[in-house]
XYZ file of C-alpha atoms in Angstrom:
149
model
C 0.000 0.000 0.000
C 1.309 3.428 -0.835
C -0.201 6.860 -0.463
C -0.258 9.357 -3.288
C -1.552 12.794 -2.295
C -3.594 14.660 -4.835
C -5.545 17.766 -3.813
C -6.667 16.600 -0.398
C -7.180 13.036 -1.690
C -5.343 9.817 -1.092
C -5.190 6.980 -3.578
C -4.736 3.541 -2.050
C -3.445 0.835 -4.365
C -3.835 -2.611 -2.822
C -3.172 -4.362 -6.089
C -2.591 -3.043 -9.573
C -6.244 -3.644 -10.517
C -7.832 -2.169 -7.362
C -7.453 1.487 -6.395
C -9.548 3.555 -3.996
C -9.542 7.319 -3.845
C -9.964 8.551 -0.303
C -10.651 12.074 0.944
C -8.594 13.677 3.673
C -8.800 16.505 6.130
C -6.306 17.618 8.785
C -6.534 14.512 10.962
C -8.292 11.753 9.064
C -8.683 9.815 5.842
C -12.182 8.779 4.764
C -14.489 7.786 1.922
C -18.124 8.653 2.615
C -20.299 8.159 -0.463
C -24.061 8.574 -0.204
C -27.111 7.975 -2.392
C -29.922 10.448 -1.653
C -33.474 10.076 -2.953
C -35.932 12.957 -2.570
C -39.579 12.629 -3.635
C -42.081 15.272 -4.646
C -44.970 15.664 -2.200
C -47.580 12.967 -2.942
C -45.323 11.788 -5.799
C -46.839 14.370 -8.145
C -45.406 14.124 -11.661
C -43.855 17.584 -11.914
C -40.118 17.097 -12.545
C -39.251 17.564 -16.187
C -35.879 18.281 -17.798
C -36.078 22.057 -17.212
C -36.923 21.680 -13.521
C -34.249 19.015 -13.169
C -31.643 21.415 -14.575
C -32.752 24.015 -12.036
C -32.477 21.503 -9.191
C -28.990 20.488 -10.377
C -27.902 24.122 -10.608
C -29.193 24.913 -7.103
C -27.584 21.809 -5.604
C -24.189 22.424 -7.183
C -24.276 26.078 -6.081
C -25.517 25.384 -2.566
C -23.379 22.320 -1.930
C -20.128 23.697 -3.280
C -18.259 23.747 0.053
C -20.321 21.226 2.018
C -20.369 18.164 -0.227
C -19.049 17.019 -3.594
C -21.902 16.129 -5.950
C -21.096 13.136 -8.142
C -24.272 12.672 -10.167
C -27.874 13.895 -10.221
C -30.660 12.153 -12.143
C -34.437 12.413 -12.021
C -37.644 10.652 -12.766
C -40.962 12.502 -13.008
C -41.615 12.355 -9.256
C -38.237 11.949 -7.538
C -34.544 12.856 -7.736
C -31.440 10.699 -7.155
C -28.190 12.318 -5.982
C -24.842 10.616 -5.443
C -22.457 12.683 -3.354
C -19.407 12.557 -1.110
C -19.285 14.241 2.268
C -16.908 14.827 5.136
C -17.369 13.225 8.571
C -18.294 16.548 10.188
C -21.092 17.295 7.693
C -24.542 17.385 9.272
C -26.375 15.654 6.457
C -29.907 16.019 7.831
C -29.567 19.777 8.194
C -27.963 20.077 4.769
C -30.695 18.037 3.048
C -33.549 19.913 4.725
C -31.970 23.297 3.954
C -31.477 22.294 0.317
C -35.049 21.039 0.022
C -36.385 24.289 1.480
C -34.245 26.555 -0.723
C -34.756 24.557 -3.927
C -38.518 24.410 -3.387
C -38.704 28.171 -2.969
C -36.489 28.826 -6.027
C -38.275 26.311 -8.284
C -41.685 27.802 -7.437
C -40.306 31.283 -8.096
C -38.701 30.331 -11.430
C -41.582 28.107 -12.612
C -44.784 29.585 -11.113
C -46.986 27.316 -13.261
C -45.839 24.351 -11.162
C -47.899 25.544 -8.190
C -51.129 24.259 -9.718
C -49.720 20.697 -9.624
C -48.566 20.861 -5.989
C -50.445 20.303 -2.769
C -50.530 23.499 -0.669
C -47.447 24.819 -2.492
C -45.300 22.035 -1.022
C -42.745 20.782 -3.545
C -40.816 18.129 -1.591
C -42.105 15.424 0.693
C -40.892 15.837 4.273
C -39.104 12.504 4.101
C -36.035 11.440 2.162
C -33.950 8.315 1.730
C -30.215 8.537 2.452
C -28.139 5.414 1.897
C -24.471 4.913 2.551
C -22.981 3.255 -0.510
C -20.323 1.340 1.399
C -21.454 -2.096 0.257
C -21.904 -1.253 -3.411
C -19.506 0.430 -5.786
C -20.363 3.932 -6.863
C -20.256 2.815 -10.516
C -23.141 0.382 -9.953
C -25.244 3.089 -8.304
C -24.413 5.563 -11.093
C -25.527 2.974 -13.638
C -28.789 2.499 -11.712
C -29.680 6.176 -11.451
C -28.765 6.823 -15.087
C -31.616 4.498 -16.054
C -34.179 6.492 -14.046
C -36.872 8.066 -16.164
C -36.273 5.772 -19.141
């Protein structure tokens, strides 16, 4: 095993065919990949390509220093996000803040969407957050790429 530092990352090579890129901070080395699924309130079919682009833009802007967004895909009633985070990140607070801000901005940018929502609520209160430790990120990326097809 050898360590190769690259912009606050560590690459571990156990064998020539297996390499893992790990994140670092001042006192630790980690790899925290997550799969987040957020659903529209009552699974209303309101997410199209334009709204999805807005959600991606808001997430990448909002999450710039908190998390690293790997991939975002959508279906007509939910969104999949793969991201990496640091151990000190409060994921619940981040997700709820993003849902609140994105809901407000989507309704402002696309006012016609309000007629398809229940009481102007865009997101469901719940979400699904899964650690991807047991599955490779490539398999999850392949899964969410097929959403909406």
